[in-house]
PDB file of C-alpha atoms in Angstrom:
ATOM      1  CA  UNK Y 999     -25.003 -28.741  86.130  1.00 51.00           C
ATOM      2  CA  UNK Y1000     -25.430 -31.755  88.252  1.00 47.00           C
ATOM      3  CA  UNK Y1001     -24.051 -33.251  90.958  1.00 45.00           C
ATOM      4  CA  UNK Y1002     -23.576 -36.217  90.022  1.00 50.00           C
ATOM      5  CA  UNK Y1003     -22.112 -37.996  87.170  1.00 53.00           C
ATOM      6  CA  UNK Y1004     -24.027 -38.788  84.322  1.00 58.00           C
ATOM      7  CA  UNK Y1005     -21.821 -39.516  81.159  1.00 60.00           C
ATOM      8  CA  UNK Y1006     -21.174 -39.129  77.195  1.00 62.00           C
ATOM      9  CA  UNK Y1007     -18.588 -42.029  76.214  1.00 58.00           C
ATOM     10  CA  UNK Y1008     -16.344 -41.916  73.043  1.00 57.00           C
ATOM     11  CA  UNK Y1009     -14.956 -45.321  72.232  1.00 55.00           C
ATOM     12  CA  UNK Y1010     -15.621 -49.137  73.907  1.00 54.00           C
ATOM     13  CA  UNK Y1011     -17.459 -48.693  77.290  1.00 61.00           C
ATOM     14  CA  UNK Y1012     -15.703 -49.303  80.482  1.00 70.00           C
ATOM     15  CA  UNK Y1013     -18.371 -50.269  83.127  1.00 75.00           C
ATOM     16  CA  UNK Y1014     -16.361 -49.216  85.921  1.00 86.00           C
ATOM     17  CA  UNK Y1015     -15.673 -45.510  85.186  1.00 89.00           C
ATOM     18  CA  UNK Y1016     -19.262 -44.014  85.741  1.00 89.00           C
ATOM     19  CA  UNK Y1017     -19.289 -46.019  89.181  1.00 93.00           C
ATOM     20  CA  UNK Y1018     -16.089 -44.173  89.850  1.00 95.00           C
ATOM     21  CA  UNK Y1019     -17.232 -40.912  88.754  1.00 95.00           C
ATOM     22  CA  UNK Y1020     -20.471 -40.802  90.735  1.00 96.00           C
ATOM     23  CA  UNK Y1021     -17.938 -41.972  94.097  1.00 97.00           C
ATOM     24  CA  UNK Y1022     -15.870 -38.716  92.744  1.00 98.00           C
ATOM     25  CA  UNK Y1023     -18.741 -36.724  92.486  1.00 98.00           C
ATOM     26  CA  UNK Y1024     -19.989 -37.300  95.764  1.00 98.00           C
ATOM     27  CA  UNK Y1025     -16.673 -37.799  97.997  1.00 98.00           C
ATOM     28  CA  UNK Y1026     -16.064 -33.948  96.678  1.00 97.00           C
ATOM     29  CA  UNK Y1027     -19.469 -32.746  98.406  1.00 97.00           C
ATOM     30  CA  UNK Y1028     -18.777 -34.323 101.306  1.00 97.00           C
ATOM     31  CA  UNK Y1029     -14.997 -33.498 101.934  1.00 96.00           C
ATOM     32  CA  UNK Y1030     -13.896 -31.537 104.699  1.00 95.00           C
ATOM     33  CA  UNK Y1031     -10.696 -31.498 107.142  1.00 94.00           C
ATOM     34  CA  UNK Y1032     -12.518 -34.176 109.241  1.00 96.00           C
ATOM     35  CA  UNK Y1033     -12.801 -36.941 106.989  1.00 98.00           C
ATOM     36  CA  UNK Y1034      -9.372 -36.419 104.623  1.00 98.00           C
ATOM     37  CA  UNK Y1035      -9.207 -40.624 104.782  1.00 98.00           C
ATOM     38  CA  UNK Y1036     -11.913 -40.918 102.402  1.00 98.00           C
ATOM     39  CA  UNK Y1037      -9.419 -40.042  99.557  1.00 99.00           C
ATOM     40  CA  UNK Y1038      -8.369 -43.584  99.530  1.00 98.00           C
ATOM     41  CA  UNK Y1039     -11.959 -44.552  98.635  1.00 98.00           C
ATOM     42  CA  UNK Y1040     -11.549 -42.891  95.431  1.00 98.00           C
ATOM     43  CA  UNK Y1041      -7.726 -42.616  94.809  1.00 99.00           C
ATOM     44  CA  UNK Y1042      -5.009 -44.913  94.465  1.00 99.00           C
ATOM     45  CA  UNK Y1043      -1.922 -45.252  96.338  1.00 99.00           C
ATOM     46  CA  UNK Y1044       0.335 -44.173  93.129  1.00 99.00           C
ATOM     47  CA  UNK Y1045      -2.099 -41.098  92.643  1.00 99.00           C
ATOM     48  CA  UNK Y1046      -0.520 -38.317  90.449  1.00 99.00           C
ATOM     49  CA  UNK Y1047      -2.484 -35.036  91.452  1.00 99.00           C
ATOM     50  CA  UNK Y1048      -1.808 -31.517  90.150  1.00 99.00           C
ATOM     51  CA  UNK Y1049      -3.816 -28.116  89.972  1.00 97.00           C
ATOM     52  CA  UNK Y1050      -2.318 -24.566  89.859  1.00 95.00           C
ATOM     53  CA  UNK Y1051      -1.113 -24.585  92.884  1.00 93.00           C
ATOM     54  CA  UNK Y1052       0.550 -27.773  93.127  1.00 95.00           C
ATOM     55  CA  UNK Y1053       1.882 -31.220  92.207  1.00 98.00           C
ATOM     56  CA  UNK Y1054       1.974 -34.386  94.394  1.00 98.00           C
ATOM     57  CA  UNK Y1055       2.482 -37.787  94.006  1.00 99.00           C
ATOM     58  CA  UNK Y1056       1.387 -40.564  96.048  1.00 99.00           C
ATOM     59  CA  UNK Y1057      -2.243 -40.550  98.421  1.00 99.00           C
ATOM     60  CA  UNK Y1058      -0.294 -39.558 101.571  1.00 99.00           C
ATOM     61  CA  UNK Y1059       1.271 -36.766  99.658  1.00 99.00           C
ATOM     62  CA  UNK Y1060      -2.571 -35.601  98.427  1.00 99.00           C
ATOM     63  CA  UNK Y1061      -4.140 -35.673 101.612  1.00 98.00           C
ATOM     64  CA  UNK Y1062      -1.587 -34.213 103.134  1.00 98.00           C
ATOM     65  CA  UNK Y1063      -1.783 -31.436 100.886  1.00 98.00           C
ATOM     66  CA  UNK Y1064      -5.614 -31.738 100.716  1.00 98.00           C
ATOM     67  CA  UNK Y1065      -5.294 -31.164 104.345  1.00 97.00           C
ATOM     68  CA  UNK Y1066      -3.548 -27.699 104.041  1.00 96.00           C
ATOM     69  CA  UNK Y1067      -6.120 -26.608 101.480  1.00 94.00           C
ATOM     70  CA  UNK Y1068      -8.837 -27.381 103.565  1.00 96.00           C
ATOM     71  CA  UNK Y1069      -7.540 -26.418 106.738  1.00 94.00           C
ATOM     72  CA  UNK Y1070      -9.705 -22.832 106.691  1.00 93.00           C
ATOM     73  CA  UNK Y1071     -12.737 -24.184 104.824  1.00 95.00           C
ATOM     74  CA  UNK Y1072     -15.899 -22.993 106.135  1.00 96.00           C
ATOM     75  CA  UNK Y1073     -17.922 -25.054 103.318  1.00 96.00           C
ATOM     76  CA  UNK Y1074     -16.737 -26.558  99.645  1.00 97.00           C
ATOM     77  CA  UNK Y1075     -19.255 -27.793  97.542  1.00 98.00           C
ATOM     78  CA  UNK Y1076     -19.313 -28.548  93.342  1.00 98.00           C
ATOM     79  CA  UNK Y1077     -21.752 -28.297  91.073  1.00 98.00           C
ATOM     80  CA  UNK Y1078     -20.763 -31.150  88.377  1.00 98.00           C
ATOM     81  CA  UNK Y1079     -21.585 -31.192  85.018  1.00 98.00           C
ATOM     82  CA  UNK Y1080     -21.718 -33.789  82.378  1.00 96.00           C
ATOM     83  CA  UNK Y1081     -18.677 -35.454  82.065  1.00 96.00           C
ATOM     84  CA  UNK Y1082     -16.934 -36.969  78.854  1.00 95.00           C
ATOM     85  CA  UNK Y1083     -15.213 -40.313  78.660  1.00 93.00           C
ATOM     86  CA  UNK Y1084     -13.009 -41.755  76.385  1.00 91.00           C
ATOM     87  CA  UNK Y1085     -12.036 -45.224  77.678  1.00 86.00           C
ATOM     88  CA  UNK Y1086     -10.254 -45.271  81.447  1.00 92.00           C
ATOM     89  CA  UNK Y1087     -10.399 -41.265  81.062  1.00 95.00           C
ATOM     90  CA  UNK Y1088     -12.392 -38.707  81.560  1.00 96.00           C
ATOM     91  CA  UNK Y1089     -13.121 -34.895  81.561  1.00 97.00           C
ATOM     92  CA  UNK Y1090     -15.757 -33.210  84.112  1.00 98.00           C
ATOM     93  CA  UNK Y1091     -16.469 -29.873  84.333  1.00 98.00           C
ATOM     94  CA  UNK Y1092     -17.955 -28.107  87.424  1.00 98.00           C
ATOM     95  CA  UNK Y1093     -18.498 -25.057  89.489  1.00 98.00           C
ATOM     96  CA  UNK Y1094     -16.901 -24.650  92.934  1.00 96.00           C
ATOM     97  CA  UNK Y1095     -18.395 -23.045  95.556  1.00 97.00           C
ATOM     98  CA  UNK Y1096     -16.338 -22.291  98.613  1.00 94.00           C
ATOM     99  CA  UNK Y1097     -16.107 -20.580 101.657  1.00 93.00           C
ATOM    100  CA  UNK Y1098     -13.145 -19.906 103.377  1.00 92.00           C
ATOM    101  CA  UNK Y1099     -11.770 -17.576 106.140  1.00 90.00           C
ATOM    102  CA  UNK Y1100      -9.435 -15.717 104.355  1.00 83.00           C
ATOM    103  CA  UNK Y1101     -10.761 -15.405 101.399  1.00 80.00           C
ATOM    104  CA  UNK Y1102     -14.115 -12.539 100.974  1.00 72.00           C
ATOM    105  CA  UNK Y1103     -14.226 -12.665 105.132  1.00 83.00           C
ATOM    106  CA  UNK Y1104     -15.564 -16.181 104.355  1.00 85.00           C
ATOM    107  CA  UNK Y1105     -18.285 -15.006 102.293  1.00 90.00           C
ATOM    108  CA  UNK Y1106     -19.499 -17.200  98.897  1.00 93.00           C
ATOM    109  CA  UNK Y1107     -16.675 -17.174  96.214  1.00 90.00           C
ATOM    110  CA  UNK Y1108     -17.428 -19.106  92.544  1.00 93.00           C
ATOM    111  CA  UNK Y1109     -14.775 -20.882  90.194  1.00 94.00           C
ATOM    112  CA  UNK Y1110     -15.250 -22.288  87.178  1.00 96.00           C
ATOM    113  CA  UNK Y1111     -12.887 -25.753  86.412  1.00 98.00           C
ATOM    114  CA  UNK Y1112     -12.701 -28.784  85.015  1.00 99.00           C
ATOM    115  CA  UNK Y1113     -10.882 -31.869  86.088  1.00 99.00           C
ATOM    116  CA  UNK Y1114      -9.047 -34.607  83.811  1.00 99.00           C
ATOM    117  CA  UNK Y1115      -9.011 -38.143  85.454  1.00 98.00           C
ATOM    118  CA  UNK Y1116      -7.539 -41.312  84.760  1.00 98.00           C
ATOM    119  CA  UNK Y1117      -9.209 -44.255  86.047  1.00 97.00           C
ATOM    120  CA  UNK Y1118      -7.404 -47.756  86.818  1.00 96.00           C
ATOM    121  CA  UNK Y1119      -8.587 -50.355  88.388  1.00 95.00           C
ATOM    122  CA  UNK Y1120     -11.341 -49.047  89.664  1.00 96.00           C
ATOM    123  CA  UNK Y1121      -9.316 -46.077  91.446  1.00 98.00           C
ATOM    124  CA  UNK Y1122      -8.643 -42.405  90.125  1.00 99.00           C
ATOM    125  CA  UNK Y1123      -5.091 -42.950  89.153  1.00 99.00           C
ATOM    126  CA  UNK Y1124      -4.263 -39.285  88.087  1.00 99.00           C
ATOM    127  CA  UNK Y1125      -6.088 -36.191  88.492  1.00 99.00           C
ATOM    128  CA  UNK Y1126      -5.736 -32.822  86.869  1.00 99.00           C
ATOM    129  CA  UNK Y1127      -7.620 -29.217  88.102  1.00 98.00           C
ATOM    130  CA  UNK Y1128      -7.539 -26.940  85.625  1.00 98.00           C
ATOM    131  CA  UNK Y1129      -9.214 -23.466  86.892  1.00 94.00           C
ATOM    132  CA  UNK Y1130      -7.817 -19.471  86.585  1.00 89.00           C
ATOM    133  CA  UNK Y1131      -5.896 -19.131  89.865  1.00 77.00           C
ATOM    134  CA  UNK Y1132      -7.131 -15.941  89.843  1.00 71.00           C
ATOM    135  CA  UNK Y1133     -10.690 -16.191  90.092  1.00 64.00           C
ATOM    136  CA  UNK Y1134     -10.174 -18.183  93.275  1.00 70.00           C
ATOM    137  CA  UNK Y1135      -7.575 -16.900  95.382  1.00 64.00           C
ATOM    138  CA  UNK Y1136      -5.896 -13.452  93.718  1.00 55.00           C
ATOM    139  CA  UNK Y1137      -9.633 -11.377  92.918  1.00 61.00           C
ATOM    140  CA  UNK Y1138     -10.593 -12.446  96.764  1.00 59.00           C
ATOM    141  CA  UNK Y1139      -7.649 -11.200  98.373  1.00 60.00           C
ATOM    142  CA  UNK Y1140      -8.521  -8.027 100.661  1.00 61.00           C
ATOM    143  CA  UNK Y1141      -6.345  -5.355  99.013  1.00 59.00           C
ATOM    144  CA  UNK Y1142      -4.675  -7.120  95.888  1.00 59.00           C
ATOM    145  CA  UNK Y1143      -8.300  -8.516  95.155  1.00 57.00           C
ATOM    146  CA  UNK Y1144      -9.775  -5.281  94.272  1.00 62.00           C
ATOM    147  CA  UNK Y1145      -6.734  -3.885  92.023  1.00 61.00           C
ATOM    148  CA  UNK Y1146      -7.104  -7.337  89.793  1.00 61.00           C
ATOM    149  CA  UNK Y1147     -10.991  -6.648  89.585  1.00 62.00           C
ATOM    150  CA  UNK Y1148     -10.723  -2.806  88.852  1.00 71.00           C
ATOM    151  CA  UNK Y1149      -7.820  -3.622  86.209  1.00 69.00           C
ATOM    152  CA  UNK Y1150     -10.220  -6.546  84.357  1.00 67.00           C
ATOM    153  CA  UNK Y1151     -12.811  -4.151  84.808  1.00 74.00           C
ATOM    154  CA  UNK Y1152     -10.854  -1.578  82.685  1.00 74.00           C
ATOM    155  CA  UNK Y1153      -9.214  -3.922  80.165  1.00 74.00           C
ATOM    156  CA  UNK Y1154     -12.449  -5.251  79.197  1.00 64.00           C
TER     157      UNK Y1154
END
C-alpha cells in the first residue's frame, strides 16, 4: 500500500479526481485536533459523511464530529492503497494506524477499511468508511477487548 493515490479508472477520465485523491490522501496523514480547518480543503460545504459510528451532514457537522474523534489521538496515520475510479467516484482502500489514549493504553492498534467518495467540483462531496467496528474500538477495550478476542479465538 501507498500513501498516496495512484489510480485504475473504469469509464471517461475525469482529470480532477486523482488531484483530489492525492489532497485526500495526504490531508488524512496530516490530520490532527490542531488543524480540523483543513477539511474544507478537501470537502464541500454540503458534505454527506458516514462510518460505523456515525452520520453527518454538512462540513461544520464533520469537523465537529472529526473533532470528538480526534480529541484523544496520540497519532493517526493510513497506509493507502490503489484506488478505483469510475467517473466522479471512487473506492480506496487503506490501513489505519492509530494511537489513542483509551484504546491499548495508547499503544499501536491496525484497521483494515476502505472509503467510497464522491467527487464534485473538485471537492469530496460524500464520503463513506466502511471498516469492522470491532477491530478498532470493541477488541481494544481493557476488559470487553479480551472476551471478543478469546471468543474469535475459539470460534475460529
Amino acid at each position: 500500500m501507498t500513501s498516496t493515490a495512484s489510480s485504475v479508472e473504469v469509464g471517461s477520465r475525469n482529470a480532477t479526481v486523482p488531484m483530489v485523491l492525492d489532497r485526500f490522501c495526504q490531508l488524512f496523514n496530516e490530520l490532527d485536533k490542531g488543524n480540523l480547518q483543513r477539511l474544507q480543503e478537501v470537502y464541500s460545504e454540503d458534505i454527506r459523511f458516514q462510518d460505523p459510528f456515525s452520520r453527518v451532514e454538512g462540513l461544520d457537522a464533520l469537523t465537529k464530529y472529526f473533532a470528538g474523534a480526534y480529541s484523544n489521538v496520540i497519532s493517526c496515520r493510513f497506509r493507502f492503497g490503489e484506488p478505483v475510479v469510475q467517473q466522479g467516484h471512487c473506492t480506496i482502500p487503506w490501513v489505519m494506524e492509530l494511537r489513542h489514549k483509551r484504546l491499548r493504553k495508547g499503544e499501536l492498534v491496525q484497521v483494515d477499511g476502505i472509503s467510497h467518495l464522491e467527487i464534485r467540483d473538485g471537492r469530496v462531496c460524500y464520503h463513506r468508511d466502511y471498516f469492522d467496528a470491532g477491530q478498532l474500538l470493541y477488541e481494544n477495550l481493557p476488559i470487553l477487548g479480551s472476551l471478543i478476542r478469546r471468543i474469535r479465538e475459539h470460534a475460529g
